[in-house]
XYZ file of C-alpha atoms in Angstrom:
374
model
C -17.373 29.302 -18.636
C -17.419 29.097 -14.927
C -20.436 27.389 -12.677
C -21.659 30.623 -11.451
C -22.455 31.721 -15.183
C -24.208 28.460 -15.937
C -27.983 28.915 -16.160
C -30.134 27.689 -13.123
C -31.096 24.238 -13.536
C -28.157 23.498 -15.842
C -27.001 19.686 -15.393
C -23.503 20.662 -14.435
C -24.591 22.909 -11.511
C -25.393 21.665 -7.887
C -23.166 18.424 -8.268
C -19.801 18.080 -6.647
C -18.352 15.930 -9.433
C -20.734 17.231 -12.286
C -17.592 18.267 -14.806
C -16.360 14.716 -14.493
C -19.370 13.494 -15.886
C -18.606 15.330 -19.184
C -15.218 13.158 -19.473
C -15.169 10.382 -22.063
C -14.467 7.229 -20.063
C -15.586 8.873 -16.708
C -17.252 6.462 -14.197
C -17.825 8.453 -10.763
C -19.720 5.185 -9.294
C -16.727 3.222 -10.144
C -14.456 5.449 -8.232
C -17.019 5.890 -5.293
C -17.017 2.092 -5.081
C -13.202 1.700 -5.399
C -10.497 1.133 -2.167
C -6.969 2.101 -2.862
C -4.093 1.318 -0.328
C -1.440 3.931 -0.162
C 2.045 3.190 1.260
C 3.506 6.432 2.274
C 2.071 9.748 3.396
C 4.988 12.199 2.679
C 5.097 14.525 -0.271
C 3.942 11.953 -3.145
C 1.606 10.229 -0.718
C -0.026 13.845 0.132
C -0.584 14.655 -3.420
C -1.749 11.047 -4.714
C -4.261 11.177 -1.490
C -5.654 14.827 -1.970
C -6.054 14.107 -5.824
C -7.737 10.872 -5.553
C -9.718 12.381 -2.718
C -11.004 15.257 -4.813
C -11.652 12.807 -7.529
C -14.228 10.995 -5.347
C -12.392 7.689 -4.188
C -14.508 6.054 -1.864
C -12.144 4.489 0.361
C -8.245 5.178 1.094
C -6.019 3.044 3.480
C -2.877 4.909 4.007
C 0.150 3.464 5.877
C 2.925 5.378 7.239
C 4.884 4.863 10.656
C 6.454 8.598 10.391
C 5.394 11.572 12.175
C 5.293 15.266 10.615
C 8.639 17.128 10.407
C 9.232 20.810 9.642
C 10.995 19.726 6.440
C 7.849 18.129 5.094
C 6.038 21.192 5.309
C 7.418 22.618 2.170
C 6.179 19.774 -0.088
C 3.313 18.278 1.368
C -0.042 20.406 0.873
C -2.242 18.444 3.568
C 0.230 19.233 6.656
C 0.445 22.316 8.639
C 2.849 23.608 11.127
C 0.857 22.743 14.300
C 1.000 19.032 12.646
C 4.785 18.804 13.559
C 5.203 15.658 15.481
C 1.874 14.176 14.886
C 1.422 11.009 12.862
C 1.407 11.521 9.003
C -1.201 9.095 8.298
C -3.419 10.609 10.902
C -2.808 14.128 10.111
C -3.790 13.181 6.332
C -7.041 11.638 7.304
C -7.967 14.379 9.263
C -6.879 16.841 6.283
C -9.042 14.907 3.925
C -12.112 14.706 6.128
C -12.825 18.374 5.624
C -11.664 18.630 2.182
C -13.217 15.324 0.538
C -15.709 13.853 3.269
C -17.155 11.684 0.818
C -13.908 9.700 0.997
C -13.293 7.312 3.958
C -9.792 7.331 5.124
C -8.295 4.438 7.228
C -5.006 5.734 8.747
C -2.573 3.183 9.898
C 0.174 4.566 11.721
C 2.655 1.754 11.106
C 4.913 0.332 8.106
C 2.872 -1.221 5.203
C 3.652 -4.691 6.267
C 2.100 -4.066 9.309
C -0.673 -1.703 8.212
C -2.458 -3.551 5.263
C -2.532 -7.247 5.194
C -2.477 -9.676 2.267
C -6.014 -10.110 2.255
C -6.726 -6.304 2.082
C -4.264 -5.981 -0.675
C -5.822 -8.669 -2.528
C -9.261 -7.312 -2.262
C -7.910 -3.579 -2.958
C -8.804 -1.969 -6.243
C -5.483 -0.659 -6.228
C -2.140 -0.428 -4.308
C 0.068 2.687 -4.863
C 3.566 3.117 -3.768
C 4.643 6.443 -2.345
C 7.426 5.109 -0.456
C 10.898 6.385 -0.243
C 13.448 3.512 -0.033
C 14.296 0.674 -2.124
C 13.992 -1.908 0.650
C 10.397 -0.829 1.357
C 9.148 -0.784 -2.179
C 10.614 -4.245 -2.842
C 8.796 -5.518 0.445
C 5.498 -4.191 -0.866
C 6.387 -5.360 -4.462
C 6.712 -8.789 -2.924
C 3.473 -8.783 -0.702
C 1.483 -7.563 -4.001
C 3.062 -10.510 -6.003
C 1.874 -12.909 -3.357
C -1.596 -11.216 -2.965
C -1.973 -11.169 -6.891
C -2.455 -7.400 -7.067
C -0.626 -4.786 -9.354
C 1.485 -2.029 -7.847
C 1.467 1.599 -9.050
C 4.751 2.932 -8.134
C 6.542 6.758 -8.018
C 9.822 8.276 -7.036
C 11.518 11.389 -7.561
C 14.856 12.792 -7.914
C 16.091 16.438 -7.658
C 14.467 17.628 -10.932
C 12.143 14.936 -11.893
C 11.157 11.309 -11.039
C 9.536 8.257 -12.447
C 6.111 6.611 -12.428
C 5.853 2.885 -12.787
C 2.781 0.515 -13.470
C 3.706 -3.108 -12.409
C 0.887 -5.228 -13.710
C -0.366 -8.575 -11.407
C 1.428 -11.557 -13.157
C 4.126 -9.309 -14.943
C 7.419 -7.850 -13.829
C 7.565 -6.500 -10.260
C 9.606 -3.906 -8.822
C 12.280 -6.158 -8.097
C 12.741 -7.683 -11.184
C 16.263 -6.842 -13.073
C 17.885 -6.237 -9.783
C 20.383 -8.548 -8.559
C 20.685 -10.261 -4.997
C 22.550 -7.482 -3.444
C 20.132 -4.947 -4.905
C 16.938 -7.010 -3.556
C 18.644 -7.257 0.056
C 19.735 -3.608 0.448
C 18.648 -2.203 3.900
C 18.115 1.528 2.970
C 15.113 2.395 5.275
C 15.297 5.943 5.984
C 15.101 7.389 9.419
C 12.555 9.268 10.639
C 11.653 12.775 8.539
C 12.400 14.250 12.292
C 15.577 12.977 12.589
C 17.007 12.093 9.133
C 20.511 9.894 8.547
C 22.821 12.813 7.316
C 24.324 10.889 4.718
C 20.694 9.611 3.336
C 19.712 13.293 2.593
C 18.743 14.041 -0.869
C 17.175 17.226 -2.343
C 13.622 17.594 -2.904
C 11.293 20.273 -3.880
C 7.477 21.344 -4.261
C 7.230 21.800 -7.762
C 8.743 18.433 -8.407
C 6.751 16.247 -5.865
C 3.585 18.042 -7.021
C 4.741 17.217 -10.598
C 5.419 13.460 -10.047
C 2.760 13.141 -7.526
C 0.131 14.348 -10.087
C 1.117 11.963 -12.725
C 0.784 9.047 -10.120
C -2.679 10.356 -9.475
C -3.322 10.410 -13.200
C -2.185 6.801 -13.325
C -3.795 5.651 -10.358
C -7.409 7.082 -11.430
C -7.050 5.627 -15.200
C -6.567 2.496 -13.679
C -9.307 2.809 -11.278
C -11.298 3.920 -14.191
C -10.107 0.594 -16.453
C -8.251 2.922 -18.815
C -4.861 2.246 -20.099
C -1.566 3.359 -18.878
C 1.978 3.273 -20.604
C 3.497 -0.122 -20.312
C 7.008 1.224 -19.559
C 8.070 3.395 -16.848
C 7.088 7.149 -17.503
C 10.376 9.435 -16.929
C 9.119 12.967 -15.530
C 11.342 15.919 -16.151
C 10.767 19.274 -14.578
C 12.369 20.958 -17.673
C 8.898 19.804 -19.383
C 8.787 16.372 -20.944
C 7.335 13.092 -19.686
C 8.138 10.575 -21.894
C 7.901 6.290 -21.397
C 11.340 4.662 -20.959
C 12.325 3.281 -24.352
C 13.936 -0.426 -24.300
C 12.399 -1.207 -21.028
C 11.544 -4.612 -20.630
C 8.071 -6.076 -21.343
C 6.006 -5.565 -18.125
C 4.065 -8.982 -19.030
C 7.265 -10.950 -18.679
C 8.755 -11.315 -14.782
C 12.344 -11.751 -14.436
C 12.899 -15.560 -13.938
C 15.694 -14.995 -11.665
C 13.163 -12.881 -9.276
C 12.348 -14.334 -6.157
C 9.401 -12.569 -5.557
C 6.965 -14.141 -7.815
C 5.193 -16.567 -5.589
C 1.393 -16.472 -5.044
C -1.043 -17.550 -2.585
C -3.301 -20.516 -2.721
C -6.415 -19.963 -4.462
C -8.455 -20.672 -1.163
C -7.350 -19.902 2.005
C -9.170 -20.684 5.095
C -10.061 -17.696 7.166
C -10.122 -17.905 10.921
C -12.784 -16.855 13.274
C -10.142 -14.344 14.821
C -8.562 -10.928 13.819
C -5.624 -9.016 14.364
C -6.551 -7.887 17.575
C -6.620 -11.669 18.914
C -4.035 -12.818 21.037
C -1.081 -15.622 20.332
C -2.954 -17.941 22.345
C -6.389 -17.471 20.405
C -4.105 -18.117 17.331
C -2.292 -21.317 18.540
C -5.453 -22.667 19.518
C -6.424 -22.813 15.544
C -2.649 -24.626 14.488
C -1.673 -27.992 15.095
C 0.924 -28.438 17.632
C 3.439 -29.369 15.463
C 2.969 -26.084 13.264
C 4.721 -22.801 13.267
C 2.763 -19.572 12.664
C 4.881 -16.917 11.559
C 4.456 -13.385 11.284
C 5.901 -11.060 8.000
C 7.089 -8.570 10.270
C 9.992 -9.098 12.685
C 9.435 -8.688 16.456
C 11.920 -8.642 19.383
C 11.860 -10.920 22.186
C 14.049 -11.385 25.188
C 17.127 -14.038 24.607
C 16.814 -16.936 27.273
C 18.642 -16.297 30.368
C 19.840 -13.084 28.834
C 17.000 -10.466 29.492
C 18.768 -7.537 28.658
C 19.649 -8.950 24.939
C 16.729 -9.009 22.731
C 16.612 -11.029 19.268
C 14.260 -10.430 16.106
C 11.922 -13.174 15.089
C 9.188 -13.932 13.260
C 8.195 -16.907 15.180
C 4.759 -16.373 16.778
C 5.184 -19.101 19.530
C 8.163 -16.846 20.620
C 6.043 -14.486 21.826
C 3.827 -14.080 25.122
C 0.780 -16.042 24.944
C -1.248 -12.943 26.001
C 0.453 -10.644 23.038
C -1.986 -9.303 20.945
C -1.071 -10.058 17.057
C -1.197 -6.236 16.195
C 1.387 -5.567 18.764
C 3.440 -7.856 17.103
C 3.394 -6.209 13.700
C 0.522 -8.371 12.320
C -1.634 -6.143 9.859
C -5.574 -6.254 9.717
C -6.624 -9.137 7.449
C -3.193 -10.776 7.117
C -2.722 -13.906 5.559
C -0.116 -15.885 7.973
C 2.148 -18.562 6.705
C 2.055 -21.564 8.878
C 5.076 -24.163 8.754
C 5.411 -27.504 9.908
C 8.075 -27.725 12.568
C 9.838 -30.421 11.018
C 10.119 -28.423 7.705
C 8.040 -30.703 5.717
C 5.357 -28.162 4.535
C 3.482 -24.793 4.683
C 0.328 -23.654 4.684
C -1.586 -20.373 4.985
C -4.490 -19.090 6.982
C -6.429 -15.637 6.845
C -7.408 -13.226 9.612
C -10.998 -12.169 9.532
C -11.918 -8.177 9.556
C -12.501 -6.520 12.517
C -15.864 -7.152 13.650
C -16.810 -3.705 13.090
C -15.755 -3.796 9.174
C -17.148 -6.841 8.102
C -20.292 -5.593 7.185
C -18.228 -3.435 4.604
C -16.448 -6.189 2.628
C -17.514 -7.856 -0.027
C -16.808 -11.736 -0.553
C -16.892 -11.362 -4.381
C -14.839 -8.839 -6.573
C -17.495 -7.283 -9.345
C -16.333 -7.168 -13.069
C -15.027 -3.503 -12.834
C -13.038 -4.421 -9.887
C -11.325 -7.480 -11.748
C -10.712 -5.524 -14.564
C -8.506 -2.988 -12.488
C -6.935 -5.820 -10.566
C -5.951 -7.826 -13.431
C -4.566 -4.635 -15.269
C -5.303 -3.295 -18.815
C -4.819 -5.465 -22.188
């Protein structure tokens, strides 16, 4: 029976999410109160963002530095021909504003390491990786581990793909990889100017299929429901099965270097990521070296035409804004003693206009999602 055939006054009519209320285990308020950080706004990111917004997600933070290319139009339902050349994250946010106005979308037109700080990852209900390179996924896995947050990861191949849930405290995306595999530098070029050697097949049906599974897992995790422990292998031939013989997600690889955790208590500075380097240096000791997570370029002394990449914030001009150096909103920055004798962390505050919306304590529902499903 369609909604139009239901009698006037039926409880299903007149409510955007009324059909959700008929699903066992569904909690619309829990979704409306949730925040998801999405890394990647391409084909998988489009499907995940669209589905979560239609489901009634409250807030979505999407990070992607790329622009829409013509080749994206065959696989990304939220992009149109007129969007070619525009930032993917911004276009996605605009499309969702019309499609699902109840979802607040925060578009970050930068890589995830500069788009979502460790404090933001820590407080998110879920982090979803829809990235298309191993290097970027390993980087995000390390940041999620530092923040103590689980990571839901998806990827495709020509006729299928995989969806994997990495709960906090367990195995991460880099576990089981050797040092050379963890150090791989395969970050792709822009979709608008791809590296010909890196081109792989991709289609709308497979992107939609794997993206739907990724979104389904995301909703279940947000609702506190279970998902398979093993990675789910999805095949367009007609099956989706957990991988047999997969290592336990509860046991991290003892050789994986990505399992450090931030201290339980990190001091919050009265600065946000729009502060200057000089502002930050006013809050650290003269013998300390504040570091960025994303490298930035600086001129080599006495050789102005030559530039080097560094993470040492003291190397930047005092007037430079932290955001211009790749520092993310609500970042947690490492601060090292310049003699190598110690390390501590400091947290940047939220932007002034965002502070009213940030809760100091996680609710039980949010903690259940962050800590995974037993």
